Short mmCIF file of C-alpha atoms in Angstrom, two decimals:
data_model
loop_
_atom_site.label_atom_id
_atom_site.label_comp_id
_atom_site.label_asym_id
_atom_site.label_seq_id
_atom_site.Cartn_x
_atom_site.Cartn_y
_atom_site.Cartn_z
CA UNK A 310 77.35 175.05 20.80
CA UNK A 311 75.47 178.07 21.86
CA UNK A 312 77.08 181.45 23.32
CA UNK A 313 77.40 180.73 27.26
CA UNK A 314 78.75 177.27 26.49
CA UNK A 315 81.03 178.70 24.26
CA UNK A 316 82.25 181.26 26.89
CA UNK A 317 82.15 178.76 29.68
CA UNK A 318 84.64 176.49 27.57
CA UNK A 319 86.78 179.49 26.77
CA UNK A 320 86.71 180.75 30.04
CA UNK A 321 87.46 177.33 31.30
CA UNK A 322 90.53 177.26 28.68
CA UNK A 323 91.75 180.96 30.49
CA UNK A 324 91.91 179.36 33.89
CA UNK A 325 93.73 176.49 32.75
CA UNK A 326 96.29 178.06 30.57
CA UNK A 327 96.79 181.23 32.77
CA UNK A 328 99.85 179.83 34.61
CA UNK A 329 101.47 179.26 30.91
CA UNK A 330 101.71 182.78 30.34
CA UNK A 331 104.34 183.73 32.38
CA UNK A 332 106.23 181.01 31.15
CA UNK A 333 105.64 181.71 27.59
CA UNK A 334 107.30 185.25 29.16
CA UNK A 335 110.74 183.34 30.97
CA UNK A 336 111.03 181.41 27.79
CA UNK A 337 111.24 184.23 25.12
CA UNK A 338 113.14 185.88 27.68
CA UNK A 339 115.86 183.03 28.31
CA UNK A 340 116.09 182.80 24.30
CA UNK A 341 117.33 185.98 23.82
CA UNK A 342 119.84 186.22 26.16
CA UNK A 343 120.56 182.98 25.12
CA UNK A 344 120.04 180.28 27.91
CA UNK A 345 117.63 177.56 27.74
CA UNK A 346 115.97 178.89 31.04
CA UNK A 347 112.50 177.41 32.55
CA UNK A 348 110.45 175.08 31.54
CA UNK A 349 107.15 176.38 30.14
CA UNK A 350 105.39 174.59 33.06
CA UNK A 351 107.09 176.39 35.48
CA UNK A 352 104.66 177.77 37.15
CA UNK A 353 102.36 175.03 37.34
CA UNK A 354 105.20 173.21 39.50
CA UNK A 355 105.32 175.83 41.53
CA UNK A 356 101.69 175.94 42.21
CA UNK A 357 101.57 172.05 43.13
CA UNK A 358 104.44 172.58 45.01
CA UNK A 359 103.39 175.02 47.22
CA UNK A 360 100.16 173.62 47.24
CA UNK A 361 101.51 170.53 49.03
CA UNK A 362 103.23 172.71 51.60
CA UNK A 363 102.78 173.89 55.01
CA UNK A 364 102.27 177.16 56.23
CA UNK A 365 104.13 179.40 58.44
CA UNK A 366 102.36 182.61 59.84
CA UNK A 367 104.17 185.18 62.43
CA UNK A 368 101.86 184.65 65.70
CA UNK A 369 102.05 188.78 64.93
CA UNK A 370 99.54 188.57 61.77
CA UNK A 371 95.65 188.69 62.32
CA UNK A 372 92.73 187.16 60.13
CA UNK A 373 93.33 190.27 57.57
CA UNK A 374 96.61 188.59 56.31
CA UNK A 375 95.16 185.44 55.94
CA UNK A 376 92.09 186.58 53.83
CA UNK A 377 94.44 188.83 51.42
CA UNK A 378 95.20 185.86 48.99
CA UNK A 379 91.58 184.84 48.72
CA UNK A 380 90.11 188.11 48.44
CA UNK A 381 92.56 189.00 45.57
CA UNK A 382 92.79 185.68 43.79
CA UNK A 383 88.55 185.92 44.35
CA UNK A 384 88.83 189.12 42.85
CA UNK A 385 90.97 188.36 39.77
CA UNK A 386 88.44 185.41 39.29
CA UNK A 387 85.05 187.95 38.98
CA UNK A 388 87.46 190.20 36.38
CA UNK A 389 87.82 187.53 34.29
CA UNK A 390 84.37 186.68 34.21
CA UNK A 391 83.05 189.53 32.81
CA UNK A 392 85.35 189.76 30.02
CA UNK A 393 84.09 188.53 26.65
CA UNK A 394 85.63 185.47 25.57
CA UNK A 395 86.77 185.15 21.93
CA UNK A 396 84.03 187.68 20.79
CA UNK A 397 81.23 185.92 23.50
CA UNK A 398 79.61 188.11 24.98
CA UNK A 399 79.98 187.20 29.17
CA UNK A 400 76.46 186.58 30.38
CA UNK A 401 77.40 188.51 33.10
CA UNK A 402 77.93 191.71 30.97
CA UNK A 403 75.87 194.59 32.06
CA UNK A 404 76.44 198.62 31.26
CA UNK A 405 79.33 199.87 33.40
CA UNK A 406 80.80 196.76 34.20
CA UNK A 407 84.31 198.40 33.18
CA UNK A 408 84.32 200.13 36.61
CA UNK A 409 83.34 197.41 38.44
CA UNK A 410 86.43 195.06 36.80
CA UNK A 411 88.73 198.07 37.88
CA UNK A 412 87.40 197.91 40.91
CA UNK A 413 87.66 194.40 41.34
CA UNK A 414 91.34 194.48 40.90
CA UNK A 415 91.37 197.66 42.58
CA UNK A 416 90.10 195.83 46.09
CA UNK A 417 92.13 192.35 45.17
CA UNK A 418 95.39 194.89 45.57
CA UNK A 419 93.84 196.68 48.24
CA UNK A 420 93.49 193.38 50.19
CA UNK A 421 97.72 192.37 49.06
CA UNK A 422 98.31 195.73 50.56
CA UNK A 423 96.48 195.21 53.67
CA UNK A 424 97.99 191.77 54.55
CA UNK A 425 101.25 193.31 53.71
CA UNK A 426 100.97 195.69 56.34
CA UNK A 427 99.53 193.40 59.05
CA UNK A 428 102.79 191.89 59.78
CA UNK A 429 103.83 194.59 60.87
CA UNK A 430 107.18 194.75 58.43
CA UNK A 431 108.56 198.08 57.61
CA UNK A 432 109.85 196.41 54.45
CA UNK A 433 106.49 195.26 53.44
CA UNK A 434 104.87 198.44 54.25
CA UNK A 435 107.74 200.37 51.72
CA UNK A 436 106.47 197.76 48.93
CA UNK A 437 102.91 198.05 49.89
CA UNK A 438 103.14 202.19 49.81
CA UNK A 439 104.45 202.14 46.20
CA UNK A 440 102.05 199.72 45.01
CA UNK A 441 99.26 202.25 46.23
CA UNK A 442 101.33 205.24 44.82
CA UNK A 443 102.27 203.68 41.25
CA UNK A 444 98.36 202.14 40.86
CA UNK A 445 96.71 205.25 41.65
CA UNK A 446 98.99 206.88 38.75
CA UNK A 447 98.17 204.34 36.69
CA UNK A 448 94.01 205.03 36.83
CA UNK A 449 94.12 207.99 34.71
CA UNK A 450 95.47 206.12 31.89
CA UNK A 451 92.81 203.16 32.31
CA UNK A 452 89.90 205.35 32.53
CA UNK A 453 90.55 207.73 29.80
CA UNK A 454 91.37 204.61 27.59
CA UNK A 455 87.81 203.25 28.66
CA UNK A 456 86.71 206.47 28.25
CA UNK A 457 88.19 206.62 24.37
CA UNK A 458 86.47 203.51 23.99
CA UNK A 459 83.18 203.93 24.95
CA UNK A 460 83.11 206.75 22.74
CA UNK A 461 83.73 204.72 19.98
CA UNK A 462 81.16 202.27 21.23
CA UNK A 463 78.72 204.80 21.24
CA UNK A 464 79.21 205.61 17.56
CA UNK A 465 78.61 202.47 16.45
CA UNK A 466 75.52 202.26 18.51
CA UNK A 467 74.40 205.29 16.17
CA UNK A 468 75.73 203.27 13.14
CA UNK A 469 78.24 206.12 11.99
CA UNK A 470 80.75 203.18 11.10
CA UNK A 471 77.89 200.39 10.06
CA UNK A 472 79.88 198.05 12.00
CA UNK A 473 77.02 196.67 14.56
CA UNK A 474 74.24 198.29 16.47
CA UNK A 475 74.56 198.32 20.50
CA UNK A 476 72.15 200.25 22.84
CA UNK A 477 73.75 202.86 24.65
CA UNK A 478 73.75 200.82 27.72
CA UNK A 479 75.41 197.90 26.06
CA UNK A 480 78.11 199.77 24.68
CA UNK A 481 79.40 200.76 28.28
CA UNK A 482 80.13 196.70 29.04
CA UNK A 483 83.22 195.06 28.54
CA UNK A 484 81.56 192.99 26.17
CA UNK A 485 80.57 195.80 23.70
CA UNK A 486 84.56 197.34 24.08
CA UNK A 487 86.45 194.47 23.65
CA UNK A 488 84.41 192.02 21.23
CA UNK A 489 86.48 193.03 17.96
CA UNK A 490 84.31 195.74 16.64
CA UNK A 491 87.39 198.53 18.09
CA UNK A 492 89.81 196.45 15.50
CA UNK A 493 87.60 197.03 12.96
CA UNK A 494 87.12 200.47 13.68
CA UNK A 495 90.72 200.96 13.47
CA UNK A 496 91.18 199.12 10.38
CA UNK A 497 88.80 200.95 8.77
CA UNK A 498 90.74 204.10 8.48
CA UNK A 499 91.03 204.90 12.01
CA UNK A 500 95.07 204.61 13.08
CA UNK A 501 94.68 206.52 15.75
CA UNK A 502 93.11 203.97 18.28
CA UNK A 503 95.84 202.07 17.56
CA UNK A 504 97.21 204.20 20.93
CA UNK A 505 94.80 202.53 23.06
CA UNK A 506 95.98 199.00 22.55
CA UNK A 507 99.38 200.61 23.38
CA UNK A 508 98.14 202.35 26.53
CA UNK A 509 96.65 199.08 27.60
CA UNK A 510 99.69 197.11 26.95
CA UNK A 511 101.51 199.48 29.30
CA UNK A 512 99.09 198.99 31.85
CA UNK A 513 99.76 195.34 31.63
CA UNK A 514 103.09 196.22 32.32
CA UNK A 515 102.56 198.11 35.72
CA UNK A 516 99.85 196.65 36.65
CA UNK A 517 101.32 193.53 36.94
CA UNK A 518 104.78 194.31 38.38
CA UNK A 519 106.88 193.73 35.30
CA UNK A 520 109.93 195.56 33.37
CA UNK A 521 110.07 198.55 33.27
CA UNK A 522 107.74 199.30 36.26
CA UNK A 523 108.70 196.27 38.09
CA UNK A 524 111.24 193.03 38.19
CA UNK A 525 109.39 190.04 39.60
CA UNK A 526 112.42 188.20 39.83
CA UNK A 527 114.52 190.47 41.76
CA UNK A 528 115.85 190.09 45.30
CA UNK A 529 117.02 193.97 45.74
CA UNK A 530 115.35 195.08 48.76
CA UNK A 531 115.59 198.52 47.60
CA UNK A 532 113.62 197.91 44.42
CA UNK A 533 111.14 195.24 45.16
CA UNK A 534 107.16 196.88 44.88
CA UNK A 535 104.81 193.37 44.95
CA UNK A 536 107.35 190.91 45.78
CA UNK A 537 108.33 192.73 48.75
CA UNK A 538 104.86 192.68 49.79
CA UNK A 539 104.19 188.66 49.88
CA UNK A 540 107.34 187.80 51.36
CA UNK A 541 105.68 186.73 54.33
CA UNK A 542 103.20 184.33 52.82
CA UNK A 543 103.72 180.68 52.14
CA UNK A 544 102.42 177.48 51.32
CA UNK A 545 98.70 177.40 49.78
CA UNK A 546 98.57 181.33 50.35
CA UNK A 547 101.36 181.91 48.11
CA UNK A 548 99.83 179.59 46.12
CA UNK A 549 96.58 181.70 45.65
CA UNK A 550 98.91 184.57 45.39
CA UNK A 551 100.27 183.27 42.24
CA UNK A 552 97.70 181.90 39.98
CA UNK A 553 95.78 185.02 40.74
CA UNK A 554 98.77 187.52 39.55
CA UNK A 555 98.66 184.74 36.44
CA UNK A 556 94.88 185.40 36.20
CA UNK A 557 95.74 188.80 36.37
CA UNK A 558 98.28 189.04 33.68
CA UNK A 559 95.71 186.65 31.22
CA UNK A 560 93.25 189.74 31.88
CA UNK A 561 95.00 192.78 31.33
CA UNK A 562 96.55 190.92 28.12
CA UNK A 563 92.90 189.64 26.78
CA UNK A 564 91.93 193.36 26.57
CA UNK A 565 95.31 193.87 24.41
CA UNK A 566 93.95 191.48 22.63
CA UNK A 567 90.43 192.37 22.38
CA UNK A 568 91.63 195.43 20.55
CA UNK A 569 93.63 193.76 18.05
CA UNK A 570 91.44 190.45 16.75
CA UNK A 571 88.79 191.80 14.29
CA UNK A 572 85.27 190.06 14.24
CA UNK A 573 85.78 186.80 12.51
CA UNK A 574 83.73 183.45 13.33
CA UNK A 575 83.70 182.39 16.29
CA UNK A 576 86.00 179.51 16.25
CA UNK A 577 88.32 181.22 14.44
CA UNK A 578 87.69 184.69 16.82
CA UNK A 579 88.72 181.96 19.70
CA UNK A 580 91.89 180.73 18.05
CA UNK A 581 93.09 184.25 17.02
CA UNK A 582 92.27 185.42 20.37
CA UNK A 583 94.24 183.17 22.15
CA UNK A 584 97.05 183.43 19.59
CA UNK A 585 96.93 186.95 20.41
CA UNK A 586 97.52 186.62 24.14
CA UNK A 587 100.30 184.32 24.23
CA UNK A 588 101.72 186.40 21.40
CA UNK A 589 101.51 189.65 24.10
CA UNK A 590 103.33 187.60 26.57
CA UNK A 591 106.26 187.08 23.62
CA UNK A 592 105.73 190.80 23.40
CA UNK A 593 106.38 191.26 27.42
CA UNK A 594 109.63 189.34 27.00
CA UNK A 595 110.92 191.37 23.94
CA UNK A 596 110.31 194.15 25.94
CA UNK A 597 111.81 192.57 29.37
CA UNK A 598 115.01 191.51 27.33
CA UNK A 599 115.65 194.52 25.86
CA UNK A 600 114.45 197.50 28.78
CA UNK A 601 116.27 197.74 31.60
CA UNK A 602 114.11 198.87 35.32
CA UNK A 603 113.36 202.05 35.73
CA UNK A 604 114.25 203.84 38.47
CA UNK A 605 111.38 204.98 40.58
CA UNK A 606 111.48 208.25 40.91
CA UNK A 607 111.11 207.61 36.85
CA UNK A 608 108.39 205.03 37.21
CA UNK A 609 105.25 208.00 37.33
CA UNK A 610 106.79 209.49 33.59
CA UNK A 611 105.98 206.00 32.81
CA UNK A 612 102.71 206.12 33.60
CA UNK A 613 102.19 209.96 32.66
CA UNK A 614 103.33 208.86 29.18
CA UNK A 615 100.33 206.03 29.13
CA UNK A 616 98.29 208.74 30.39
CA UNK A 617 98.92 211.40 27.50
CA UNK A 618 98.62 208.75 24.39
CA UNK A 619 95.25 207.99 26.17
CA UNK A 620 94.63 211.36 26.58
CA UNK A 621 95.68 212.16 22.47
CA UNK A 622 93.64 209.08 21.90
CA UNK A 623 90.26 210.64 23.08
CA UNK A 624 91.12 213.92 21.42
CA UNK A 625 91.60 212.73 18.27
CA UNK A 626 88.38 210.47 18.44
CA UNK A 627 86.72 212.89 19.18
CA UNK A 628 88.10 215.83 16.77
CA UNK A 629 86.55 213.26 14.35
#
């Protein structure tokens, strides 16, 4: 099978199994407090379900909070596409596409945000003002971490490590910073960008509304940041609204794992990968079962925190 097959298959595979991640998440969570808790399939259920439902929209609402879902589910679909599957490279990989997969998510929230505040809810507009306040705190710590590892990538362009050669253009994609060459790097005598896989796994955290940053499954009005904002939604919307936060979790823990799987074959650079991600959503529960939510006036240490290991993670690169 050549490359863009491969990555179509895998790619295919990520859509697919998305929706299992969060129930890999309930499940380790429901095992250590001891209950048997959801099934695995959960969320699929809950897709068909609410696929199979009618809608109701407040006669208040205007075409902006009925193109929210679609925009961001469309925009969690492009992210994933130019990831690098297993160690393929996407063929849609081009130099800088880092920004434009921040971006991408960037507008998909912006668009959440937007329909939030078309009904016209106070409440929604509280939850849609702290999901603009805690993501823009959360950019500093993604870009310096891209910025740590294009760095990187650039050194093994000049074949400092002997690792692989990448043009200088290449080593700004996704592809170049996430194909397995960074876990080699690291396990090479390099410990210290071992904090970026950290910084990105605390991303995952806030970025997609989860302990400490967040509690999906909470009904506290005071607390809520994204739940609060898709209250209104229903039926096929809410629908869209889930798979793509699914899509959206698969992402942000494929880059985890994109640090951690070293180059191997590709089969067995598929396999591991995929390993890897289900075993970050264990790692989500773990950390679910045994942190409580932050408060959040506390929430932007959080992210501060992310922001300084990234920030110690480019300084000791480069101090190199």
């Amino acid at each position: 099978m050549n490359a863009p097959a491969c990555f179509l298959v895998q790619l295919g595979l990520a859509l697919v199994l998305a929706p299992l991640l969060p129930g890999v998440i309930n499940r380790v969570k429901a095992k250590v407090a001891g209950r048997r808790g959801k099934p695995l399939l959960q969320t699929y259920y809950d897709l068909a379900k609410l696929l199979g439902k009618g809608e109701v929209v407040s006669r208040t609402t205007t075409w902006t909070f009925a193109a929210g879902p679609g925009v961001s589910l469309a925009a969690a679909l492009c992210a994933l596409a130019l990831l690098p599957m297993g160690g393929v490279t996407s063929p849609l990989a081009f130099g800088g596409d880092f920004l434009l997969a921040a971006y991408l998510l960037g507008m998909g929230r912006f668009a959440t945000m937007l329909a939030a505040l078309d009904t016209g809810s106070s409440f929604e507009g509280m939850g849609a003002s702290r999901e603009a306040a805690f993501s823009a705190l959360g950019e500093p710590a993604l870009f310096l971490a891209f910025l740590t590892l294009t760095s990187l990538s650039l050194d093994l362009g000049r074949g400092e490590a002997g690792l692989s050669v990448v043009d200088a253009r290449a080593a700004f994609s996704l592809s170049a910073l996430f194909n397995g060459d960074m876990a080699a790097f690291w396990q090479s005598g390099r410990p210290e960008l071992l904090l970026a896989p950290a910084v990105f796994f605390a991303l995952l955290l806030a970025e997609n509304c989860r302990i400490p940053v967040d509690d999906p499954t909470t009904h506290l009005e005071l607390t809520m940041i994204h739940e609060v904002m898709v209250l209104d939604h229903s039926g096929p919307n809410l629908a869209m609204i889930v798979y793509g936060a699914a899509l959206k979790l698969w992402f942000f823990a494929a880059l985890v794992a994109g640090l951690l799987v070293p180059p191997l074959p590709l089969w067995q650079h598929a396999a591991l990968s995929l390993a890897a991600i289900f075993g970050i959503g264990c790692c989500v529960g773990l950390v679910e079962s045994g942190m409580a939510r932050l408060k959040l006036t506390r929430v932007p240490h959080f992210l501060g925190v992310a922001a300084a290991l990234a920030a110690l993670a480019l300084i000791l690169t480069q101090a190199r």
